[in-house]
């Protein structure tokens, strides 16, 4: 019976069809494919259903025409680092060259979808520095920290790796369509969801587990108390992957999660070098810290009244009221000095709140 | 009666009118004196009163938004007779005139609740078309507390009066045009949790924040020349700080600008460093063409309040700070 209809379909086609069945989660897929080859597993699972061999062919055709590579556990292209994973995906979908999953040491940079300027800056810097040091940046292409890290990493250097929750036929979130394309062309996007799969809620924690499994080290840049980064961290800890966190202000809700991680024993990440050291300790071969002399020449120190204003600024932004009270300078003069400091690159304005750069 | 008959027969002149009884002492608006700290907030209401700039205050609960709004009335000059007559006409059309027939001396202060119906805000009614809150606030202040909680339709209905100074109410029975020329003062929390004044303080999800921001449309936001971020005052200052300037002092400055200098203010030149600052903001995308116009207007008011001959760099940066709150509501 099995040869009738579409004799030339590869095993991957049946794996795609199996993964596309409704309510097919990674655990069930893994059990089914561990017991039988894909074509027989599909036959058994779809018995009594409405899908036919023609549907299998159509799904397969869709994936190949979209340029989505399908990797089966145990197959030749399947990434080596997932081979021993207790929850390794049975079927992995890739956009971009799957070989890029195994070429370089990997560091995940994850965090909140609503970061502060601080978090965005740090994530982008780590992304760029790690890529330049030959480390693939792994992230989830979500809003906020994830996107900032990949924006930084897409420039040059090691290929970026994105792990997404939904199918590879539709960029999600829509706002990141261009970033999605850049990552797909310079790196690789992987997912456990077949093309056309709806972006359901349960797929996100599942994605975070795969994200951790693909990384040699996980760094959380900013996260709230009960953020989604927690799933990634838990998955990393379960796999013995070291977790680092970027310390933040105790007044910032976006640093609650990361500061708590530090209290729980995550290693503090204060520079790219900290991540590279953690990678070296975890056994990955890294090129070494990027050359340190990259920082812009420090600007000339301000003088006079601007000096006074500058000294009263902290990296935590203060309101104008606070600055008036602390410096005793009247409002127009204060505003003028702040603007001059901003022009000199010494202060930044966050919606009427001013902080030191 | 005899006297009246003589007068009516043209045999005598009208006797002098009896001196009108001392006007009933209306409860004076609260004084600015009680506001401690809040340098930016105090400044914002002064500039709003002096230049008739619509003001939006954004701050967490307890940052003194309502307190400041209630004190703007005390900074405006008393109504002229013509203004007071307009106000009286509208109030009597609405059926809420002063019972003793006296003219109002202070600019009206209307603060409709955010659950008020649209008809009560803009005017209307089923058989007699009556003016609404926007008209009752003519020559005075319309204060909308919790701006984000007003129905979107009500907020959009404000756009015509804000542009034209009148409101047209059309019903099956006919169309009436009421005056609606007010100073709009609004207050809102930066986000539903109220804490998101600066980044990192808020506990709302990104989606909740975006939904809240969408309630204030960009065209409405553009009507506000001043969008001021407020913060809670420092406890020490609240308890032991020196009391601020009294309303009377500020009102004198405001009156000075509003009479002679207002026309002159429109002609104040921008200093070269001020205009190059604005040009650089414009190029960097931090300022739209409309925003540029607004900042310039506010900067001129600031300069006029200072009695300056030109708009300096500091005046311009202050004007920019007085609309910096936009960052909290614009994505």
XYZ file of C-alpha atoms in Angstrom:
688
model
C 0.000 0.000 0.000
C 2.769 2.379 0.959
C 4.226 2.600 -2.534
C 1.003 3.647 -4.248
C 0.475 7.296 -5.184
C 3.752 9.075 -4.482
C 6.614 6.626 -4.637
C 9.361 9.279 -4.721
C 8.587 11.093 -1.477
C 11.555 11.116 0.956
C 11.276 10.241 4.632
C 11.433 13.949 5.493
C 8.152 14.553 3.675
C 6.361 12.171 6.010
C 8.050 13.753 9.012
C 6.728 17.149 7.850
C 3.248 15.736 7.429
C 3.427 14.136 10.850
C 4.583 17.386 12.466
C 1.775 19.247 10.668
C -0.947 17.093 12.197
C -3.054 19.075 14.637
C -2.032 18.843 18.307
C 1.309 17.274 17.461
C 3.760 18.427 20.106
C 7.502 17.756 20.117
C 7.260 15.063 22.796
C 4.664 13.018 20.896
C 6.561 13.496 17.666
C 9.730 12.259 19.320
C 8.011 9.138 20.686
C 6.381 8.313 17.348
C 9.526 8.788 15.289
C 11.669 6.895 17.794
C 9.449 3.837 17.334
C 8.986 3.753 13.570
C 10.314 5.317 10.356
C 8.435 8.485 9.359
C 6.275 7.002 6.599
C 4.910 4.264 8.815
C 4.486 6.571 11.787
C 2.532 8.940 9.610
C 0.293 6.177 8.334
C -0.475 5.028 11.831
C -1.090 8.533 13.166
C -3.248 9.693 10.275
C -5.360 6.568 10.134
C -8.990 7.581 10.389
C -8.038 11.192 9.660
C -8.766 13.181 6.551
C -5.203 13.646 5.298
C -4.066 11.737 2.253
C -0.789 11.069 0.521
C -1.561 13.931 -1.784
C -1.509 16.252 1.248
C 1.893 14.888 2.189
C 3.207 15.710 -1.267
C 1.697 19.179 -1.162
C 3.181 19.963 2.270
C 6.577 18.713 1.156
C 6.405 20.775 -2.001
C 5.535 23.850 0.074
C 8.554 23.407 2.345
C 11.009 22.850 -0.475
C 9.711 25.819 -2.452
C 10.081 28.080 0.607
C 13.680 26.910 0.939
C 13.040 25.293 4.315
C 15.478 22.489 5.099
C 14.037 19.606 7.118
C 16.478 17.819 9.434
C 15.614 14.519 11.081
C 17.158 13.410 14.356
C 19.947 11.033 13.511
C 20.217 12.390 9.970
C 23.520 13.585 8.487
C 22.743 17.327 8.660
C 21.253 17.198 12.152
C 23.270 19.426 14.524
C 25.688 17.467 16.627
C 25.102 19.490 19.775
C 21.467 18.345 19.864
C 22.282 14.659 19.406
C 22.553 13.889 23.106
C 19.841 16.275 24.250
C 17.147 14.605 26.378
C 14.440 16.607 24.606
C 16.016 16.846 21.177
C 13.524 17.795 18.472
C 12.743 14.855 16.203
C 12.223 17.188 13.257
C 13.987 20.505 12.864
C 13.096 23.139 10.268
C 15.820 25.491 9.032
C 15.933 28.618 6.946
C 19.507 29.293 5.856
C 22.428 26.896 5.854
C 21.942 24.236 8.607
C 25.712 23.696 8.689
C 25.974 27.075 10.428
C 24.495 25.499 13.545
C 27.708 23.655 14.216
C 30.523 25.893 13.027
C 31.141 28.266 15.933
C 30.738 28.367 19.709
C 27.335 29.786 20.598
C 26.079 32.239 23.195
C 22.382 32.934 23.748
C 21.427 36.540 24.482
C 17.878 36.782 25.729
C 15.699 39.107 27.769
C 12.531 41.100 28.088
C 10.415 42.311 25.196
C 10.108 45.745 26.848
C 13.705 46.669 27.678
C 15.167 49.998 28.669
C 17.695 51.933 26.650
C 20.356 50.356 28.847
C 19.283 46.822 27.964
C 19.069 47.552 24.242
C 22.516 49.122 24.244
C 24.099 46.267 26.172
C 22.437 43.561 24.055
C 23.478 45.222 20.796
C 27.044 45.649 22.005
C 27.343 42.033 23.155
C 25.812 40.892 19.870
C 28.334 42.811 17.793
C 31.363 41.983 19.966
C 30.539 38.268 20.172
C 30.021 37.966 16.429
C 33.331 39.746 15.863
C 35.017 37.338 18.299
C 33.709 34.394 16.285
C 30.832 33.440 18.538
C 27.398 32.752 17.054
C 24.722 34.763 18.832
C 21.593 32.693 19.535
C 18.350 34.510 20.187
C 14.626 34.274 19.672
C 13.943 37.207 17.298
C 11.403 38.515 19.807
C 10.868 42.220 20.387
C 13.313 43.998 22.673
C 16.533 42.345 23.843
C 16.398 39.472 21.334
C 16.132 41.824 18.395
C 18.801 44.180 19.735
C 21.266 41.298 20.111
C 20.694 40.143 16.541
C 20.811 43.661 15.147
C 24.283 43.829 16.643
C 25.306 40.361 15.501
C 24.170 40.649 11.871
C 27.009 42.978 10.919
C 29.938 40.652 10.419
C 31.604 37.667 12.002
C 30.124 34.387 13.167
C 26.701 33.524 11.710
C 23.755 34.490 13.937
C 21.292 31.773 14.948
C 17.622 32.510 15.569
C 15.271 30.035 17.223
C 11.632 30.883 16.620
C 8.355 29.451 17.843
C 6.135 29.581 14.761
C 6.430 28.242 11.231
C 9.228 29.538 9.015
C 6.787 30.715 6.323
C 5.728 33.830 8.235
C 8.107 36.177 10.077
C 6.926 36.741 13.641
C 6.601 39.346 15.055
C 5.745 41.100 11.799
C 7.769 44.129 12.810
C 10.962 42.077 12.472
C 10.489 41.023 8.873
C 13.684 42.700 7.700
C 15.770 41.451 10.607
C 14.362 37.976 9.925
C 15.609 38.139 6.334
C 19.028 39.376 7.401
C 19.433 36.560 9.907
C 18.270 33.997 7.351
C 20.811 35.212 4.793
C 23.829 35.668 7.080
C 22.973 32.917 9.560
C 20.199 30.435 10.141
C 16.670 30.449 11.587
C 15.465 27.216 13.159
C 12.055 26.134 14.389
C 10.255 23.010 15.461
C 7.028 24.172 13.827
C 6.267 23.258 10.212
C 5.349 25.984 7.744
C 1.745 27.016 8.191
C 1.660 26.108 11.879
C -0.168 28.773 13.866
C 1.883 30.732 16.389
C 0.365 29.217 19.505
C 1.269 30.082 23.067
C 2.667 26.691 24.030
C 5.260 26.917 21.292
C 7.172 29.715 23.052
C 8.389 27.844 26.161
C 9.155 24.895 23.858
C 11.198 27.239 21.683
C 13.062 28.553 24.718
C 14.111 24.999 25.600
C 15.564 24.509 22.093
C 17.247 27.909 22.276
C 19.041 26.875 25.460
C 19.961 23.478 24.010
C 21.672 25.126 21.026
C 23.816 27.398 23.219
C 27.127 26.909 25.018
C 26.247 29.707 27.427
C 23.077 31.696 28.128
C 23.172 35.403 28.990
C 20.088 37.263 30.244
C 20.420 40.999 29.656
C 17.245 42.372 31.249
C 14.228 40.483 32.506
C 11.279 41.043 34.753
C 10.454 39.008 37.797
C 8.468 36.311 35.970
C 9.661 36.760 32.422
C 9.840 34.234 29.595
C 13.626 34.248 29.962
C 13.028 32.098 33.018
C 12.113 29.148 30.752
C 15.356 29.520 28.864
C 17.324 29.741 32.103
C 15.621 26.678 33.609
C 16.251 24.693 30.430
C 19.905 25.775 30.465
C 20.361 24.803 34.117
C 18.769 21.414 33.453
C 21.367 20.852 30.724
C 24.307 22.078 32.759
C 24.774 25.101 30.524
C 26.148 28.063 32.455
C 23.869 31.076 32.820
C 25.023 34.667 33.138
C 23.051 37.786 33.913
C 23.739 41.469 33.398
C 23.365 43.387 36.663
C 20.966 46.318 36.593
C 19.550 49.051 38.735
C 17.630 47.838 41.777
C 15.000 50.437 40.927
C 14.308 49.081 37.471
C 11.600 46.433 37.141
C 13.344 45.211 33.989
C 16.355 44.228 36.100
C 14.402 42.386 38.815
C 14.763 39.041 37.072
C 18.445 39.434 36.219
C 19.396 40.671 39.683
C 17.518 37.696 41.182
C 19.447 35.366 38.856
C 22.716 36.848 40.115
C 21.584 36.240 43.675
C 20.822 32.639 42.690
C 24.332 32.101 41.392
C 24.326 33.155 37.751
C 27.704 34.561 36.755
C 27.762 38.347 36.446
C 28.191 39.658 32.913
C 29.730 43.115 32.885
C 31.470 42.891 29.519
C 31.784 40.735 26.430
C 34.970 39.339 27.927
C 32.948 37.807 30.773
C 30.916 35.862 28.219
C 34.057 34.755 26.367
C 35.612 33.530 29.624
C 32.456 31.531 30.409
C 32.580 30.038 26.902
C 36.221 29.065 27.334
C 35.402 27.457 30.685
C 32.559 25.504 29.105
C 35.050 23.986 26.683
C 34.315 26.010 23.563
C 37.323 27.269 21.666
C 37.136 31.036 21.389
C 39.421 33.490 19.723
C 39.815 35.600 22.861
C 38.413 38.913 23.942
C 37.992 41.466 21.188
C 40.624 44.173 21.148
C 39.918 46.447 24.059
C 40.973 49.731 22.476
C 37.746 50.043 20.520
C 36.073 52.593 22.792
C 35.681 56.106 21.389
C 38.170 58.621 22.747
C 36.623 59.992 25.921
C 35.090 63.413 25.304
C 36.476 66.517 26.920
C 35.279 66.998 30.493
C 32.661 69.735 30.833
C 33.464 72.961 32.638
C 31.676 75.560 34.743
C 27.979 75.159 35.290
C 27.838 72.155 32.996
C 30.382 70.442 35.214
C 28.016 70.955 38.159
C 25.082 69.581 36.183
C 27.137 66.660 34.876
C 28.278 65.738 38.379
C 24.697 65.577 39.599
C 23.656 63.202 36.793
C 23.686 59.448 37.349
C 23.204 56.605 34.894
C 19.747 56.202 36.471
C 17.772 59.030 34.890
C 16.612 61.883 37.150
C 13.670 64.216 36.650
C 14.238 67.903 36.014
C 12.614 68.672 39.367
C 15.204 66.530 41.098
C 18.057 68.191 39.214
C 16.769 71.665 40.057
C 16.651 70.680 43.713
C 20.101 69.095 43.771
C 21.964 71.710 41.735
C 20.017 74.817 42.721
C 20.233 76.020 39.109
C 17.067 77.530 37.656
C 15.113 75.686 35.013
C 16.087 77.535 31.798
C 19.786 77.414 32.617
C 19.551 73.764 33.614
C 17.779 72.828 30.376
C 20.410 74.670 28.374
C 23.285 72.944 30.158
C 21.672 69.524 29.742
C 21.205 70.081 26.034
C 24.860 71.099 25.676
C 25.914 67.996 27.604
C 23.714 65.901 25.309
C 25.314 67.485 22.255
C 28.715 66.606 23.682
C 27.512 63.010 24.121
C 27.687 63.172 27.914
C 23.985 63.120 28.807
C 20.900 61.515 27.358
C 17.263 62.487 27.518
C 14.716 59.732 28.229
C 11.403 61.507 27.814
C 12.237 64.464 30.033
C 14.369 62.390 32.395
C 18.075 62.903 32.142
C 20.872 60.456 32.716
C 24.613 60.304 32.307
C 25.914 58.444 29.276
C -43.171 106.022 42.417
C -43.472 109.771 42.193
C -39.835 109.968 41.201
C -40.367 107.391 38.451
C -43.329 109.284 37.025
C -41.324 112.508 36.953
C -38.493 110.829 35.157
C -40.757 109.157 32.623
C -42.399 112.487 31.866
C -38.934 113.774 31.012
C -39.060 116.273 33.837
C -35.989 115.013 35.522
C -32.886 112.965 34.788
C -32.513 109.357 35.831
C -31.127 109.222 39.303
C -27.697 107.714 39.611
C -27.782 103.939 39.786
C -27.312 102.611 43.257
C -23.818 101.302 43.710
C -23.960 97.609 42.912
C -23.570 95.512 45.964
C -20.098 94.240 46.529
C -19.704 91.199 44.320
C -20.187 88.034 46.254
C -16.761 86.817 47.151
C -16.450 83.728 44.988
C -14.247 81.113 46.550
C -10.821 82.096 45.278
C -9.026 79.421 43.288
C -6.413 77.617 45.361
C -3.031 79.304 45.532
C 0.220 78.130 43.960
C 1.819 78.825 47.288
C 0.793 75.369 48.505
C 2.664 73.573 45.731
C 6.132 72.564 46.903
C 8.848 71.408 44.590
C 7.355 70.685 41.145
C 9.576 73.226 39.396
C 8.666 71.881 35.988
C 4.947 71.601 36.740
C 4.757 75.152 38.075
C 6.612 76.419 35.090
C 4.326 74.518 32.731
C 1.122 76.080 34.080
C 2.700 79.528 34.008
C 3.677 79.133 30.367
C 0.274 77.610 29.550
C -1.534 80.545 31.125
C 0.720 83.160 29.540
C 0.707 81.858 25.988
C -2.645 80.024 25.922
C -0.805 76.786 25.248
C -2.849 73.637 25.718
C -1.212 71.513 28.373
C -1.014 67.762 28.939
C 0.508 66.592 32.205
C 1.744 63.020 32.397
C 2.692 61.616 35.748
C 2.102 58.845 38.254
C -0.714 59.104 40.790
C 0.279 61.561 43.500
C 2.466 63.733 41.324
C 0.208 66.760 41.733
C -1.467 66.891 38.309
C -4.898 67.863 39.608
C -3.411 70.235 42.165
C -1.560 72.121 39.446
C -4.542 72.176 37.077
C -6.789 73.721 39.715
C -4.309 76.547 40.141
C -4.134 77.672 36.521
C -7.335 79.689 36.921
C -5.621 81.835 39.535
C -2.892 82.735 37.043
C -5.218 83.961 34.310
C -6.223 87.637 34.367
C -9.825 88.385 35.397
C -12.398 88.315 32.599
C -13.051 91.523 30.698
C -16.671 92.691 30.591
C -17.077 91.424 27.010
C -15.662 88.037 27.959
C -17.810 87.867 31.045
C -20.915 88.624 28.955
C -20.083 85.774 26.549
C -19.621 83.450 29.470
C -22.913 84.590 31.007
C -24.761 84.057 27.715
C -23.497 80.518 27.371
C -24.149 79.689 30.969
C -27.681 81.006 30.773
C -28.301 79.022 27.556
C -27.176 75.979 29.451
C -29.453 76.872 32.319
C -26.704 77.231 34.866
C -26.254 81.011 35.113
C -25.366 82.701 38.359
C -28.684 82.903 40.188
C -28.182 86.523 41.244
C -27.519 87.731 37.718
C -23.967 88.762 38.519
C -21.252 88.454 35.930
C -18.465 86.021 36.568
C -15.176 87.650 37.325
C -12.895 84.626 37.218
C -12.430 82.507 34.118
C -14.647 79.434 34.321
C -13.023 76.146 35.266
C -14.843 73.073 33.979
C -13.707 69.611 34.912
C -16.064 67.015 33.406
C -15.615 63.473 34.629
C -14.365 60.907 32.138
C -17.677 59.082 32.331
C -19.613 62.171 31.190
C -21.670 61.545 28.052
C -20.507 62.939 24.737
C -23.629 65.149 24.552
C -22.838 66.703 27.907
C -19.305 67.383 26.703
C -19.905 68.871 23.259
C -23.516 70.002 23.574
C -26.809 68.828 22.128
C -29.931 67.388 23.620
C -33.124 65.946 22.219
C -35.482 68.929 21.970
C -33.473 71.964 22.917
C -29.877 72.209 21.811
C -27.842 73.178 24.823
C -24.157 74.002 25.047
C -21.902 71.371 26.548
C -18.852 71.482 28.751
C -16.547 72.630 25.938
C -18.691 75.758 25.525
C -19.146 76.321 29.246
C -15.362 76.454 29.477
C -15.152 79.287 26.944
C -12.742 82.014 28.078
C -11.654 79.661 30.795
C -10.201 76.248 31.336
C -11.408 72.803 30.331
C -9.691 70.280 32.558
C -9.824 66.629 31.533
C -8.398 64.471 34.277
C -7.496 60.878 33.316
C -7.459 61.777 29.631
C -6.767 58.157 28.703
C -10.052 57.061 30.286
C -12.289 59.300 28.161
C -14.114 57.527 25.327
C -12.159 57.880 22.098
C -15.223 59.446 20.395
C -15.325 62.199 23.031
C -11.648 62.971 22.538
C -11.988 63.118 18.779
C -14.964 65.478 19.163
C -12.574 67.934 20.841
C -10.588 68.425 17.675
C -13.007 70.839 15.984
C -13.281 73.247 18.931
C -9.525 73.089 19.404
C -8.983 74.093 15.790
C -11.804 76.567 15.212
C -12.790 77.832 18.664
C -16.414 76.900 17.999
C -18.440 73.724 18.142
C -21.204 72.919 15.686
C -23.920 70.711 17.061
C -26.162 69.200 14.412
C -29.393 67.451 15.265
C -32.569 66.680 13.326
C -34.022 69.897 14.706
C -31.269 72.105 13.344
C -27.657 73.117 13.693
C -26.315 75.431 16.349
C -22.841 76.866 16.627
C -21.643 77.506 20.153
C -18.424 79.263 21.085
C -15.857 76.839 22.468
C -12.626 78.677 22.983
C -10.904 77.293 26.022
C -7.522 76.468 27.395
C -7.333 72.676 27.380
C -5.566 71.189 30.364
C -5.387 67.430 30.566
C -3.759 64.940 32.879
C -3.057 61.265 32.497
C -1.037 58.422 33.938
C 1.890 57.355 31.766
C 0.507 53.809 31.560
C -2.181 51.717 33.257
C 0.020 50.898 36.273
C 0.882 54.567 36.599
C 4.589 54.100 37.203
C 6.019 54.176 33.683
C 7.260 57.744 33.809
C 10.725 56.697 32.931
C 11.821 53.438 31.455
C 12.327 50.559 33.826
C 9.825 51.697 36.439
C 6.703 50.262 34.812
C 5.187 46.842 35.442
C 2.765 46.881 32.495
C 3.232 44.485 29.620
C 4.286 45.873 26.273
C 0.837 45.114 24.863
C -1.047 46.901 27.653
C 1.117 49.963 27.216
C 0.660 50.040 23.475
C -3.122 49.754 23.858
C -3.168 52.602 26.375
C -1.086 54.829 24.120
C -3.334 54.216 21.143
C -6.210 55.877 23.012
C -4.631 59.304 22.501
C -4.539 59.815 18.744
C -1.571 61.578 17.198
C -3.695 64.511 15.889
C -5.093 65.100 19.377
C -1.652 64.847 20.936
C -0.451 67.400 18.395
C -2.889 69.973 19.810
C -0.931 70.057 23.047
C 1.917 72.556 22.887
C 3.065 71.432 26.305
C 3.390 67.772 27.268
C 5.046 67.697 30.645
C 6.349 64.655 32.490
C 5.678 65.037 36.199
C 7.193 63.039 39.020
C 6.247 62.632 42.645
C 7.803 65.371 44.752
C 10.652 64.535 47.046
C 9.327 63.776 50.556
C 11.800 66.152 52.245
C 10.749 68.957 50.011
C 7.103 68.192 50.645
C 7.523 68.374 54.404
C 10.176 71.007 54.879
C 10.719 72.731 51.546
C 10.192 76.447 51.231
C 6.749 77.368 49.899
C 6.852 78.330 46.241
C 5.929 81.598 44.633
C 2.380 82.746 45.303
C -0.208 82.773 42.515
C -0.372 86.571 42.617
C 3.329 86.917 41.763
C 3.101 84.520 38.851
C -0.201 86.032 37.710
C 1.516 89.433 37.448
C 4.151 87.982 35.128
C 1.454 86.242 33.128
C -0.619 89.419 32.869
C 2.443 91.308 31.685
C 2.909 88.876 28.835
C -0.732 88.579 27.957
C -1.399 92.270 27.518
C 1.276 94.101 25.595
C 3.920 91.534 25.024
C 1.761 88.865 23.415
C 1.794 90.557 20.031
C 5.431 91.418 20.452
C 6.244 87.835 21.461
C 5.191 86.562 18.057
C 7.954 88.652 16.525
C 10.771 87.657 18.854
C 13.749 86.504 16.849
C 15.489 83.221 17.512
C 19.122 83.533 18.510
C 21.473 81.792 16.033
C 22.404 78.979 18.442
C 18.704 78.456 19.229
C 17.725 78.045 15.596
C 20.673 75.790 14.862
C 19.620 73.619 17.816
C 16.122 73.294 16.350
C 17.552 72.609 12.901
C 19.693 69.798 14.264
C 16.687 68.282 16.110
C 14.671 68.494 12.913
C 17.365 66.744 10.911
C 17.848 64.057 13.546
C 14.131 63.243 13.332
C 13.492 64.216 16.935
C 11.122 66.951 15.818
C 8.418 67.152 13.154
C 7.621 70.269 11.138
C 4.521 70.803 13.262
C 6.535 70.132 16.401
C 9.047 72.745 15.312
C 6.288 75.330 15.009
C 4.958 74.455 18.470
C 8.368 74.557 20.140
C 9.064 77.932 18.588
C 5.767 79.314 19.874
C 6.399 78.002 23.365
C 9.979 79.272 23.312
C 8.663 82.750 22.430
C 6.282 82.663 25.393
C 9.148 81.565 27.638
C 11.281 84.415 26.348
C 8.430 86.916 26.782
C 7.920 85.757 30.379
C 11.590 86.405 30.994
C 11.256 89.828 29.371
C 13.971 88.949 26.868
C 14.489 90.626 23.492
C 15.210 87.411 21.646
C 14.644 83.693 22.047
C 17.863 82.299 23.469
C 19.314 78.806 23.455
C 18.151 78.288 27.059
C 14.581 79.405 26.236
C 14.500 76.899 23.403
C 15.808 74.023 25.493
C 13.250 74.854 28.161
C 10.498 74.770 25.558
C 11.801 71.369 24.432
C 11.737 70.130 28.027
C 8.150 71.298 28.357
C 7.090 68.839 25.677
C 9.471 66.028 26.539
C 6.573 64.049 28.028
C 5.552 63.096 24.500
C 8.113 60.318 24.653
C 5.953 58.601 27.273
C 2.899 58.432 25.039
C 4.389 58.212 21.532
C 5.714 54.800 20.593
